PDB file of C-alpha atoms in Angstrom:
ATOM      1  CA  MET A1265     -42.066 -50.009  47.510  1.00  0.00           C
ATOM      2  CA  THR A1266     -41.133 -50.951  44.022  1.00  0.00           C
ATOM      3  CA  LEU A1267     -41.941 -48.915  40.776  1.00  0.00           C
ATOM      4  CA  GLU A1268     -44.305 -51.654  39.719  1.00  0.00           C
ATOM      5  CA  GLU A1269     -46.117 -51.513  43.567  1.00  0.00           C
ATOM      6  CA  MET A1270     -46.165 -47.804  43.462  1.00  0.00           C
ATOM      7  CA  THR A1271     -48.126 -48.602  40.055  1.00  0.00           C
ATOM      8  CA  TRP A1272     -50.268 -50.614  40.486  1.00  0.00           C
ATOM      9  CA  GLU A1273     -51.329 -48.392  44.269  1.00  0.00           C
ATOM     10  CA  PHE A1274     -51.897 -45.285  42.117  1.00  0.00           C
ATOM     11  CA  ALA A1275     -54.198 -47.348  39.692  1.00  0.00           C
ATOM     12  CA  GLU A1276     -56.192 -48.259  42.305  1.00  0.00           C
ATOM     13  CA  ILE A1277     -56.439 -45.397  44.148  1.00  0.00           C
ATOM     14  CA  PHE A1278     -57.119 -43.041  40.775  1.00  0.00           C
ATOM     15  CA  ASP A1279     -59.862 -45.593  40.078  1.00  0.00           C
ATOM     16  CA  GLU A1280     -61.698 -44.777  42.742  1.00  0.00           C
ATOM     17  CA  LEU A1281     -61.896 -41.055  42.433  1.00  0.00           C
ATOM     18  CA  ASP A1282     -64.918 -39.026  41.541  1.00  0.00           C
ATOM     19  CA  THR A1283     -63.930 -36.005  38.554  1.00  0.00           C
ATOM     20  CA  LYS A1284     -63.718 -33.753  41.004  1.00  0.00           C
ATOM     21  CA  GLN A1285     -61.051 -35.190  43.053  1.00  0.00           C
ATOM     22  CA  ILE A1286     -59.123 -36.325  40.025  1.00  0.00           C
ATOM     23  CA  ASN A1287     -59.672 -31.975  38.625  1.00  0.00           C
ATOM     24  CA  GLU A1288     -58.322 -31.755  42.088  1.00  0.00           C
ATOM     25  CA  VAL A1289     -54.990 -34.004  41.804  1.00  0.00           C
ATOM     26  CA  VAL A1290     -54.378 -32.365  38.752  1.00  0.00           C
ATOM     27  CA  ALA A1291     -54.578 -28.821  39.777  1.00  0.00           C
ATOM     28  CA  ALA A1292     -52.060 -29.374  42.113  1.00  0.00           C
ATOM     29  CA  ASN A1293     -49.777 -31.341  40.400  1.00  0.00           C
ATOM     30  CA  VAL A1294     -49.618 -30.643  36.517  1.00  0.00           C
ATOM     31  CA  PRO A1295     -48.776 -27.447  35.225  1.00  0.00           C
ATOM     32  CA  LEU A1296     -51.559 -25.528  32.903  1.00  0.00           C
ATOM     33  CA  GLU A1297     -48.666 -25.412  30.727  1.00  0.00           C
ATOM     34  CA  THR A1298     -47.687 -29.138  31.394  1.00  0.00           C
ATOM     35  CA  LEU A1299     -51.333 -30.168  29.801  1.00  0.00           C
ATOM     36  CA  ASP A1300     -51.332 -27.654  26.688  1.00  0.00           C
ATOM     37  CA  PHE A1301     -48.230 -29.580  25.639  1.00  0.00           C
ATOM     38  CA  PHE A1302     -49.390 -32.327  25.839  1.00  0.00           C
ATOM     39  CA  ILE A1303     -51.965 -31.776  23.670  1.00  0.00           C
ATOM     40  CA  LYS A1304     -50.563 -30.158  21.379  1.00  0.00           C
ATOM     41  CA  TYR A1305     -47.451 -33.138  20.869  1.00  0.00           C
ATOM     42  CA  THR A1306     -50.253 -35.303  20.299  1.00  0.00           C
ATOM     43  CA  GLU A1307     -51.942 -33.566  18.086  1.00  0.00           C
ATOM     44  CA  ASP A1308     -48.813 -33.586  16.161  1.00  0.00           C
ATOM     45  CA  PHE A1309     -48.039 -37.247  16.747  1.00  0.00           C
ATOM     46  CA  CYS A1310     -50.905 -38.617  15.402  1.00  0.00           C
ATOM     47  CA  LYS A1311     -50.609 -36.345  12.222  1.00  0.00           C
ATOM     48  CA  GLY A1312     -50.368 -38.913   9.796  1.00  0.00           C
ATOM     49  CA  GLU A1313     -51.105 -42.138  12.078  1.00  0.00           C
ATOM     50  CA  ILE A1314     -54.232 -44.064  11.483  1.00  0.00           C
ATOM     51  CA  LEU A1315     -55.563 -44.057  14.175  1.00  0.00           C
ATOM     52  CA  SER A1316     -59.336 -43.753  15.970  1.00  0.00           C
ATOM     53  CA  LYS A1317     -60.695 -40.820  17.538  1.00  0.00           C
ATOM     54  CA  ALA A1318     -61.048 -41.778  20.323  1.00  0.00           C
ATOM     55  CA  THR A1319     -57.272 -42.581  20.288  1.00  0.00           C
ATOM     56  CA  ARG A1320     -56.472 -39.401  19.646  1.00  0.00           C
ATOM     57  CA  GLY A1321     -58.771 -38.331  22.854  1.00  0.00           C
ATOM     58  CA  GLN A1322     -57.439 -40.249  24.972  1.00  0.00           C
ATOM     59  CA  LEU A1323     -53.307 -39.879  24.221  1.00  0.00           C
ATOM     60  CA  PRO A1324     -52.970 -36.495  26.036  1.00  0.00           C
ATOM     61  CA  ASN A1325     -54.714 -38.499  28.964  1.00  0.00           C
ATOM     62  CA  LEU A1326     -52.448 -41.744  28.983  1.00  0.00           C
ATOM     63  CA  MET A1327     -48.956 -38.385  29.186  1.00  0.00           C
ATOM     64  CA  LEU A1328     -51.245 -37.363  31.765  1.00  0.00           C
ATOM     65  CA  VAL A1329     -50.925 -40.297  33.818  1.00  0.00           C
ATOM     66  CA  GLY A1330     -47.346 -41.155  32.997  1.00  0.00           C
ATOM     67  CA  TYR A1331     -46.900 -37.162  34.648  1.00  0.00           C
ATOM     68  CA  LEU A1332     -48.872 -38.007  38.032  1.00  0.00           C
ATOM     69  CA  LEU A1333     -46.625 -41.383  37.850  1.00  0.00           C
ATOM     70  CA  ARG A1334     -43.532 -40.124  36.848  1.00  0.00           C
ATOM     71  CA  THR A1335     -44.040 -37.150  40.148  1.00  0.00           C
ATOM     72  CA  LEU A1336     -45.168 -39.430  42.561  1.00  0.00           C
ATOM     73  CA  GLU A1337     -42.061 -41.935  42.321  1.00  0.00           C
ATOM     74  CA  GLU A1338     -40.015 -38.275  42.624  1.00  0.00           C
ATOM     75  CA  ARG A1339     -41.629 -37.668  46.029  1.00  0.00           C
ATOM     76  CA  LEU A1340     -41.816 -40.754  47.379  1.00  0.00           C
ATOM     77  CA  ASP A1341     -38.124 -41.470  45.985  1.00  0.00           C
ATOM     78  CA  ILE A1342     -38.499 -44.592  44.569  1.00  0.00           C
ATOM     79  CA  VAL A1343     -35.526 -47.076  43.981  1.00  0.00           C
ATOM     80  CA  GLU A1344     -36.340 -49.839  41.277  1.00  0.00           C
ATOM     81  CA  ASN A1345     -35.065 -53.068  43.341  1.00  0.00           C
TER      82      ASN A1345
END
């Protein structure tokens, strides 16, 4: 499986999860300190940037999805072709 294939599979599965299941995935795979870092980092990043409130609110989620993808990649030992 390539990194691209894994990413598409992850997106399809993640899209089917309800809120409780997403919270379980996050709780099992992401330390609380990491979540706090994402929030603080994006707050600092957004200072002085012209971004809508909605976009600002989604940045921690984007970092979280990237983190989950990287964690999955490491666990599956994906090699990019």
